[in-house]
PDB file of C-alpha atoms in Angstrom:
ATOM      1  CA  UNK A  24       0.000   0.000   0.000  1.00  0.00           C
ATOM      2  CA  UNK A  25       1.346   3.438  -0.926  1.00  0.00           C
ATOM      3  CA  UNK A  26       1.142   6.562   1.201  1.00  0.00           C
ATOM      4  CA  UNK A  27      -2.406   6.987   2.416  1.00  0.00           C
ATOM      5  CA  UNK A  28      -2.656  10.718   1.886  1.00  0.00           C
ATOM      6  CA  UNK A  29      -2.943  12.338  -1.508  1.00  0.00           C
ATOM      7  CA  UNK A  30       0.369  13.798  -2.641  1.00  0.00           C
ATOM      8  CA  UNK A  31       0.570  17.579  -2.701  1.00  0.00           C
ATOM      9  CA  UNK A  32       3.676  19.284  -4.155  1.00  0.00           C
ATOM     10  CA  UNK A  33       5.791  20.461  -1.238  1.00  0.00           C
ATOM     11  CA  UNK A  34       5.952  23.979  -2.679  1.00  0.00           C
ATOM     12  CA  UNK A  35       2.148  24.219  -2.541  1.00  0.00           C
ATOM     13  CA  UNK A  36       1.458  22.532   0.787  1.00  0.00           C
ATOM     14  CA  UNK A  37       1.743  25.669   2.929  1.00  0.00           C
ATOM     15  CA  UNK A  38      -1.541  27.546   3.349  1.00  0.00           C
ATOM     16  CA  UNK A  39       0.286  30.841   2.905  1.00  0.00           C
ATOM     17  CA  UNK A  40       1.093  29.907  -0.704  1.00  0.00           C
ATOM     18  CA  UNK A  41      -1.619  30.923  -3.171  1.00  0.00           C
ATOM     19  CA  UNK A  42      -3.053  28.091  -5.267  1.00  0.00           C
ATOM     20  CA  UNK A  43      -6.121  29.201  -7.183  1.00  0.00           C
ATOM     21  CA  UNK A  44      -6.550  25.852  -8.979  1.00  0.00           C
ATOM     22  CA  UNK A  45      -6.557  23.832  -5.740  1.00  0.00           C
ATOM     23  CA  UNK A  46      -9.493  21.424  -5.848  1.00  0.00           C
ATOM     24  CA  UNK A  47      -9.474  19.000  -2.895  1.00  0.00           C
ATOM     25  CA  UNK A  48     -11.614  15.870  -3.000  1.00  0.00           C
ATOM     26  CA  UNK A  49     -14.455  15.581  -0.483  1.00  0.00           C
ATOM     27  CA  UNK A  50     -13.832  12.487   1.678  1.00  0.00           C
ATOM     28  CA  UNK A  51     -16.887  12.814   3.938  1.00  0.00           C
ATOM     29  CA  UNK A  52     -18.550   9.380   4.285  1.00  0.00           C
ATOM     30  CA  UNK A  53     -22.348   9.093   3.869  1.00  0.00           C
ATOM     31  CA  UNK A  54     -22.994   8.866   7.620  1.00  0.00           C
ATOM     32  CA  UNK A  55     -21.368  12.283   8.197  1.00  0.00           C
ATOM     33  CA  UNK A  56     -23.145  14.146   5.411  1.00  0.00           C
ATOM     34  CA  UNK A  57     -25.492  16.912   6.674  1.00  0.00           C
ATOM     35  CA  UNK A  58     -28.760  15.079   5.883  1.00  0.00           C
ATOM     36  CA  UNK A  59     -27.528  11.912   7.583  1.00  0.00           C
ATOM     37  CA  UNK A  60     -26.370  13.820  10.679  1.00  0.00           C
ATOM     38  CA  UNK A  61     -29.756  15.497  10.894  1.00  0.00           C
ATOM     39  CA  UNK A  62     -31.331  12.039  11.213  1.00  0.00           C
ATOM     40  CA  UNK A  63     -28.758  10.327  13.423  1.00  0.00           C
ATOM     41  CA  UNK A  64     -25.322  11.204  14.764  1.00  0.00           C
ATOM     42  CA  UNK A  65     -22.905   8.254  15.011  1.00  0.00           C
ATOM     43  CA  UNK A  66     -21.703   7.592  18.548  1.00  0.00           C
ATOM     44  CA  UNK A  67     -18.106   8.260  17.500  1.00  0.00           C
ATOM     45  CA  UNK A  68     -18.780  11.623  15.849  1.00  0.00           C
ATOM     46  CA  UNK A  69     -19.874  15.140  16.737  1.00  0.00           C
ATOM     47  CA  UNK A  70     -23.103  16.544  15.327  1.00  0.00           C
ATOM     48  CA  UNK A  71     -21.597  19.570  13.544  1.00  0.00           C
ATOM     49  CA  UNK A  72     -22.208  19.100   9.824  1.00  0.00           C
ATOM     50  CA  UNK A  73     -19.621  21.770   8.960  1.00  0.00           C
ATOM     51  CA  UNK A  74     -17.070  23.782  10.968  1.00  0.00           C
ATOM     52  CA  UNK A  75     -19.548  26.670  10.849  1.00  0.00           C
ATOM     53  CA  UNK A  76     -21.744  24.641  13.220  1.00  0.00           C
ATOM     54  CA  UNK A  77     -19.004  24.357  15.848  1.00  0.00           C
ATOM     55  CA  UNK A  78     -19.484  26.847  18.687  1.00  0.00           C
ATOM     56  CA  UNK A  79     -16.352  26.355  20.814  1.00  0.00           C
ATOM     57  CA  UNK A  80     -13.449  27.211  18.531  1.00  0.00           C
ATOM     58  CA  UNK A  81     -11.606  29.326  21.145  1.00  0.00           C
ATOM     59  CA  UNK A  82     -11.656  26.408  23.616  1.00  0.00           C
ATOM     60  CA  UNK A  83     -10.654  23.850  20.990  1.00  0.00           C
ATOM     61  CA  UNK A  84      -7.767  25.920  19.742  1.00  0.00           C
ATOM     62  CA  UNK A  85      -6.541  26.584  23.285  1.00  0.00           C
ATOM     63  CA  UNK A  86      -6.571  22.851  24.074  1.00  0.00           C
ATOM     64  CA  UNK A  87      -4.964  21.746  20.800  1.00  0.00           C
ATOM     65  CA  UNK A  88      -1.660  19.890  20.984  1.00  0.00           C
ATOM     66  CA  UNK A  89      -0.652  21.444  17.643  1.00  0.00           C
ATOM     67  CA  UNK A  90      -1.672  25.092  17.043  1.00  0.00           C
ATOM     68  CA  UNK A  91      -3.767  25.769  13.961  1.00  0.00           C
ATOM     69  CA  UNK A  92      -5.409  28.697  12.212  1.00  0.00           C
ATOM     70  CA  UNK A  93      -8.940  29.337  10.952  1.00  0.00           C
ATOM     71  CA  UNK A  94      -9.539  30.461   7.375  1.00  0.00           C
ATOM     72  CA  UNK A  95     -11.708  33.398   6.318  1.00  0.00           C
ATOM     73  CA  UNK A  96     -14.813  31.224   6.714  1.00  0.00           C
ATOM     74  CA  UNK A  97     -13.845  30.275  10.256  1.00  0.00           C
ATOM     75  CA  UNK A  98     -12.883  26.743   9.201  1.00  0.00           C
ATOM     76  CA  UNK A  99      -9.821  25.066  10.784  1.00  0.00           C
ATOM     77  CA  UNK A 100      -6.729  24.539   8.628  1.00  0.00           C
ATOM     78  CA  UNK A 101      -4.614  21.415   8.983  1.00  0.00           C
ATOM     79  CA  UNK A 102      -1.319  22.558  10.573  1.00  0.00           C
ATOM     80  CA  UNK A 103       0.571  20.224   8.225  1.00  0.00           C
ATOM     81  CA  UNK A 104      -0.800  22.118   5.231  1.00  0.00           C
ATOM     82  CA  UNK A 105      -2.928  21.068   2.282  1.00  0.00           C
ATOM     83  CA  UNK A 106      -3.863  17.391   2.061  1.00  0.00           C
ATOM     84  CA  UNK A 107      -5.749  17.241  -1.222  1.00  0.00           C
ATOM     85  CA  UNK A 108      -8.898  16.320   0.696  1.00  0.00           C
ATOM     86  CA  UNK A 109     -11.740  18.299   2.211  1.00  0.00           C
ATOM     87  CA  UNK A 110     -14.695  17.360   4.412  1.00  0.00           C
ATOM     88  CA  UNK A 111     -14.506  15.143   7.497  1.00  0.00           C
ATOM     89  CA  UNK A 112     -13.880  11.424   7.898  1.00  0.00           C
ATOM     90  CA  UNK A 113     -13.086  11.675  11.610  1.00  0.00           C
ATOM     91  CA  UNK A 114     -15.114  12.211  14.758  1.00  0.00           C
ATOM     92  CA  UNK A 115     -14.385  15.905  15.162  1.00  0.00           C
ATOM     93  CA  UNK A 116     -13.513  18.914  13.067  1.00  0.00           C
ATOM     94  CA  UNK A 117      -9.894  20.031  13.536  1.00  0.00           C
ATOM     95  CA  UNK A 118      -7.736  18.022  15.938  1.00  0.00           C
ATOM     96  CA  UNK A 119      -8.665  14.421  16.785  1.00  0.00           C
ATOM     97  CA  UNK A 120      -6.626  12.945  19.619  1.00  0.00           C
ATOM     98  CA  UNK A 121      -5.309   9.392  19.281  1.00  0.00           C
ATOM     99  CA  UNK A 122      -3.253   7.149  21.551  1.00  0.00           C
ATOM    100  CA  UNK A 123      -0.748   4.627  20.185  1.00  0.00           C
ATOM    101  CA  UNK A 124       0.860   2.115  22.575  1.00  0.00           C
ATOM    102  CA  UNK A 125       4.106   0.709  21.185  1.00  0.00           C
ATOM    103  CA  UNK A 126       4.705  -2.617  22.924  1.00  0.00           C
ATOM    104  CA  UNK A 127       8.182  -4.105  22.597  1.00  0.00           C
ATOM    105  CA  UNK A 128       9.425  -7.323  24.203  1.00  0.00           C
ATOM    106  CA  UNK A 129      13.040  -8.366  24.636  1.00  0.00           C
ATOM    107  CA  UNK A 130      16.219  -6.449  23.941  1.00  0.00           C
ATOM    108  CA  UNK A 131      18.722  -5.818  21.169  1.00  0.00           C
ATOM    109  CA  UNK A 132      18.434  -7.898  18.035  1.00  0.00           C
ATOM    110  CA  UNK A 133      15.959 -10.181  19.811  1.00  0.00           C
ATOM    111  CA  UNK A 134      13.381  -7.436  20.233  1.00  0.00           C
ATOM    112  CA  UNK A 135       9.832  -8.002  19.009  1.00  0.00           C
ATOM    113  CA  UNK A 136       6.993  -5.529  18.503  1.00  0.00           C
ATOM    114  CA  UNK A 137       3.263  -6.155  18.833  1.00  0.00           C
ATOM    115  CA  UNK A 138       1.256  -5.112  15.781  1.00  0.00           C
ATOM    116  CA  UNK A 139      -2.328  -5.629  14.662  1.00  0.00           C
ATOM    117  CA  UNK A 140      -3.880  -5.952  11.228  1.00  0.00           C
ATOM    118  CA  UNK A 141      -6.347  -3.070  10.941  1.00  0.00           C
ATOM    119  CA  UNK A 142      -9.811  -4.032   9.768  1.00  0.00           C
ATOM    120  CA  UNK A 143     -10.358  -0.744   7.880  1.00  0.00           C
ATOM    121  CA  UNK A 144      -7.339  -0.729   5.562  1.00  0.00           C
ATOM    122  CA  UNK A 145      -5.810  -4.175   6.124  1.00  0.00           C
ATOM    123  CA  UNK A 146      -2.285  -3.111   7.110  1.00  0.00           C
ATOM    124  CA  UNK A 147      -0.011  -3.866  10.077  1.00  0.00           C
ATOM    125  CA  UNK A 148      -0.225  -1.091  12.654  1.00  0.00           C
ATOM    126  CA  UNK A 149       0.252  -0.109  16.276  1.00  0.00           C
ATOM    127  CA  UNK A 150      -2.769  -1.265  18.343  1.00  0.00           C
ATOM    128  CA  UNK A 151      -4.029   2.237  19.071  1.00  0.00           C
ATOM    129  CA  UNK A 152      -7.059   4.373  18.439  1.00  0.00           C
ATOM    130  CA  UNK A 153      -8.948   7.539  19.214  1.00  0.00           C
ATOM    131  CA  UNK A 154      -9.195   9.046  22.687  1.00  0.00           C
ATOM    132  CA  UNK A 155     -12.828   8.954  23.830  1.00  0.00           C
ATOM    133  CA  UNK A 156     -14.590  12.091  25.158  1.00  0.00           C
ATOM    134  CA  UNK A 157     -13.714  12.612  28.819  1.00  0.00           C
ATOM    135  CA  UNK A 158     -10.805  10.169  28.554  1.00  0.00           C
ATOM    136  CA  UNK A 159      -7.108  10.987  28.929  1.00  0.00           C
ATOM    137  CA  UNK A 160      -4.433   9.781  26.529  1.00  0.00           C
ATOM    138  CA  UNK A 161      -2.889   7.456  29.190  1.00  0.00           C
ATOM    139  CA  UNK A 162      -6.303   5.877  29.772  1.00  0.00           C
ATOM    140  CA  UNK A 163      -6.822   5.471  26.029  1.00  0.00           C
ATOM    141  CA  UNK A 164      -3.443   3.763  25.636  1.00  0.00           C
ATOM    142  CA  UNK A 165      -4.446   1.036  28.095  1.00  0.00           C
ATOM    143  CA  UNK A 166      -7.992   0.678  26.771  1.00  0.00           C
ATOM    144  CA  UNK A 167      -7.073   0.468  23.095  1.00  0.00           C
ATOM    145  CA  UNK A 168      -4.348  -2.093  23.730  1.00  0.00           C
ATOM    146  CA  UNK A 169      -6.665  -4.257  25.809  1.00  0.00           C
ATOM    147  CA  UNK A 170      -9.568  -3.973  23.362  1.00  0.00           C
ATOM    148  CA  UNK A 171      -7.537  -4.802  20.258  1.00  0.00           C
ATOM    149  CA  UNK A 172      -5.113  -7.427  21.574  1.00  0.00           C
ATOM    150  CA  UNK A 173      -6.378  -8.600  24.970  1.00  0.00           C
ATOM    151  CA  UNK A 174      -3.075  -7.467  26.516  1.00  0.00           C
ATOM    152  CA  UNK A 175      -3.581  -5.599  29.798  1.00  0.00           C
ATOM    153  CA  UNK A 176      -0.633  -3.389  30.765  1.00  0.00           C
ATOM    154  CA  UNK A 177      -2.502  -1.216  33.231  1.00  0.00           C
ATOM    155  CA  UNK A 178       0.129  -1.991  35.891  1.00  0.00           C
ATOM    156  CA  UNK A 179       3.007  -0.859  33.656  1.00  0.00           C
ATOM    157  CA  UNK A 180       4.493   2.631  33.447  1.00  0.00           C
ATOM    158  CA  UNK A 181       5.269   3.466  29.823  1.00  0.00           C
ATOM    159  CA  UNK A 182       7.751   5.945  28.429  1.00  0.00           C
ATOM    160  CA  UNK A 183       5.721   8.695  26.773  1.00  0.00           C
ATOM    161  CA  UNK A 184       7.527   9.413  23.507  1.00  0.00           C
ATOM    162  CA  UNK A 185       5.566  12.542  22.654  1.00  0.00           C
ATOM    163  CA  UNK A 186       2.900  13.782  20.289  1.00  0.00           C
ATOM    164  CA  UNK A 187       2.914  13.920  16.516  1.00  0.00           C
ATOM    165  CA  UNK A 188       0.747  14.904  13.583  1.00  0.00           C
ATOM    166  CA  UNK A 189      -0.044  11.556  11.994  1.00  0.00           C
ATOM    167  CA  UNK A 190      -0.340  11.023   8.233  1.00  0.00           C
ATOM    168  CA  UNK A 191      -3.631   9.212   8.785  1.00  0.00           C
ATOM    169  CA  UNK A 192      -5.640   8.078   5.760  1.00  0.00           C
ATOM    170  CA  UNK A 193      -8.713   9.913   7.125  1.00  0.00           C
ATOM    171  CA  UNK A 194      -7.019  13.309   7.421  1.00  0.00           C
ATOM    172  CA  UNK A 195      -8.367  16.246   5.459  1.00  0.00           C
ATOM    173  CA  UNK A 196      -7.723  19.970   5.252  1.00  0.00           C
ATOM    174  CA  UNK A 197     -10.174  20.516   8.116  1.00  0.00           C
ATOM    175  CA  UNK A 198      -9.861  17.397  10.323  1.00  0.00           C
ATOM    176  CA  UNK A 199      -6.708  15.535  11.309  1.00  0.00           C
ATOM    177  CA  UNK A 200      -5.174  13.107  13.801  1.00  0.00           C
ATOM    178  CA  UNK A 201      -2.636  13.954  16.499  1.00  0.00           C
ATOM    179  CA  UNK A 202      -1.166  10.925  18.255  1.00  0.00           C
ATOM    180  CA  UNK A 203       0.319  10.508  21.710  1.00  0.00           C
ATOM    181  CA  UNK A 204       2.640   7.496  21.539  1.00  0.00           C
ATOM    182  CA  UNK A 205       4.058   5.627  24.502  1.00  0.00           C
ATOM    183  CA  UNK A 206       6.584   2.810  24.759  1.00  0.00           C
ATOM    184  CA  UNK A 207       5.814  -0.274  26.849  1.00  0.00           C
ATOM    185  CA  UNK A 208       8.787  -2.554  27.522  1.00  0.00           C
ATOM    186  CA  UNK A 209       8.293  -6.224  28.395  1.00  0.00           C
ATOM    187  CA  UNK A 210      10.933  -8.868  29.215  1.00  0.00           C
ATOM    188  CA  UNK A 211       9.296 -11.328  26.797  1.00  0.00           C
ATOM    189  CA  UNK A 212       6.288 -11.643  24.530  1.00  0.00           C
ATOM    190  CA  UNK A 213       2.829 -12.290  25.960  1.00  0.00           C
ATOM    191  CA  UNK A 214      -0.237 -13.846  24.375  1.00  0.00           C
ATOM    192  CA  UNK A 215      -2.148 -11.461  22.142  1.00  0.00           C
ATOM    193  CA  UNK A 216      -5.552 -12.147  20.578  1.00  0.00           C
ATOM    194  CA  UNK A 217      -7.060  -9.872  17.933  1.00  0.00           C
ATOM    195  CA  UNK A 218     -10.399  -8.246  18.775  1.00  0.00           C
ATOM    196  CA  UNK A 219     -12.423  -5.075  18.250  1.00  0.00           C
ATOM    197  CA  UNK A 220     -10.904  -3.200  15.247  1.00  0.00           C
ATOM    198  CA  UNK A 221      -8.126  -5.765  14.719  1.00  0.00           C
ATOM    199  CA  UNK A 222      -8.260  -8.685  12.302  1.00  0.00           C
ATOM    200  CA  UNK A 223      -5.037 -10.207  13.618  1.00  0.00           C
ATOM    201  CA  UNK A 224      -2.347  -9.593  16.244  1.00  0.00           C
ATOM    202  CA  UNK A 225       1.263 -10.712  15.909  1.00  0.00           C
ATOM    203  CA  UNK A 226       4.737 -10.174  17.291  1.00  0.00           C
ATOM    204  CA  UNK A 227       7.297  -9.128  14.670  1.00  0.00           C
ATOM    205  CA  UNK A 228      11.109  -8.935  14.837  1.00  0.00           C
ATOM    206  CA  UNK A 229      12.038  -5.398  15.827  1.00  0.00           C
ATOM    207  CA  UNK A 230      15.801  -5.204  16.071  1.00  0.00           C
ATOM    208  CA  UNK A 231      15.647  -2.415  13.515  1.00  0.00           C
ATOM    209  CA  UNK A 232      13.241  -0.778  11.074  1.00  0.00           C
ATOM    210  CA  UNK A 233      14.843  -2.811   8.301  1.00  0.00           C
ATOM    211  CA  UNK A 234      14.238  -6.129  10.066  1.00  0.00           C
ATOM    212  CA  UNK A 235      10.660  -5.141  10.893  1.00  0.00           C
ATOM    213  CA  UNK A 236       9.898  -4.071   7.324  1.00  0.00           C
ATOM    214  CA  UNK A 237      11.405  -7.319   6.012  1.00  0.00           C
ATOM    215  CA  UNK A 238       9.385  -9.464   8.422  1.00  0.00           C
ATOM    216  CA  UNK A 239       6.136  -7.708   7.594  1.00  0.00           C
ATOM    217  CA  UNK A 240       6.819  -8.051   3.870  1.00  0.00           C
ATOM    218  CA  UNK A 241       7.725 -11.719   4.276  1.00  0.00           C
ATOM    219  CA  UNK A 242       4.346 -12.249   5.953  1.00  0.00           C
ATOM    220  CA  UNK A 243       2.724 -10.828   2.808  1.00  0.00           C
ATOM    221  CA  UNK A 244       1.603  -7.685   4.589  1.00  0.00           C
ATOM    222  CA  UNK A 245       2.343  -3.959   4.635  1.00  0.00           C
ATOM    223  CA  UNK A 246       3.412  -1.706   7.501  1.00  0.00           C
ATOM    224  CA  UNK A 247       1.066   1.266   7.962  1.00  0.00           C
ATOM    225  CA  UNK A 248       2.885   4.285   6.527  1.00  0.00           C
ATOM    226  CA  UNK A 249       1.479   6.671   9.143  1.00  0.00           C
ATOM    227  CA  UNK A 250       2.932   4.574  11.983  1.00  0.00           C
ATOM    228  CA  UNK A 251       6.473   4.218  10.614  1.00  0.00           C
ATOM    229  CA  UNK A 252       7.652   7.507  12.192  1.00  0.00           C
ATOM    230  CA  UNK A 253       6.151   6.547  15.576  1.00  0.00           C
ATOM    231  CA  UNK A 254       7.863   3.145  15.551  1.00  0.00           C
ATOM    232  CA  UNK A 255      11.130   4.703  14.370  1.00  0.00           C
ATOM    233  CA  UNK A 256      10.962   7.120  17.306  1.00  0.00           C
ATOM    234  CA  UNK A 257      10.600   4.178  19.707  1.00  0.00           C
ATOM    235  CA  UNK A 258      13.584   2.380  18.147  1.00  0.00           C
ATOM    236  CA  UNK A 259      15.670   5.560  18.331  1.00  0.00           C
ATOM    237  CA  UNK A 260      14.841   5.881  22.023  1.00  0.00           C
ATOM    238  CA  UNK A 261      15.904   2.275  22.666  1.00  0.00           C
ATOM    239  CA  UNK A 262      19.085   2.551  20.635  1.00  0.00           C
ATOM    240  CA  UNK A 263      20.329   5.885  21.926  1.00  0.00           C
TER     241      UNK A 263
END
């Protein structure tokens, strides 16, 4: 699978650069179209059909992990720049908070990493997900890991690696994912069983990015492009 976001020339990505011919594709799924939202709002989404319907922009912008601007219409602009997509395929307009637990067992060349096969795009990924309303990122890390793999690390203290704008396949110019990733270190692998949004759960060799990529490819699968930087950050932390 190639990069999940539509390619935009680097010289035209910045919002400050004029691009009169820019014509992003609307990626809003049927259930988030205005008429559908007027009938029923999915449990995972907010009711605002457009950013104009959002009433708490000052609070949202103040709480954002990555600062962003509003355009002349009052719509939020992806801090990473143009994506080639408009509309919303995420729960909220603007920033959507995710939590990604990176679970690694063993040390050195014998390290292994726990990955799931996502049921939405069929690639190998970190067993993470969106932070629920009223939930903290640390709580989401534990919940997502338990829901998707059956592994309960609630008694472990992870190393929080930081936050990052994620190149998620659902991102658009007006809604995007920001991930908090944390590293969980185990002495050895534990049993993992796929559930919830995961089709499969497996431990892969993780001595390096090269060995991980090779193992995933050998299994006939693809590593999720958006999660490569998060995994690389974990490896860099371990190898420093």
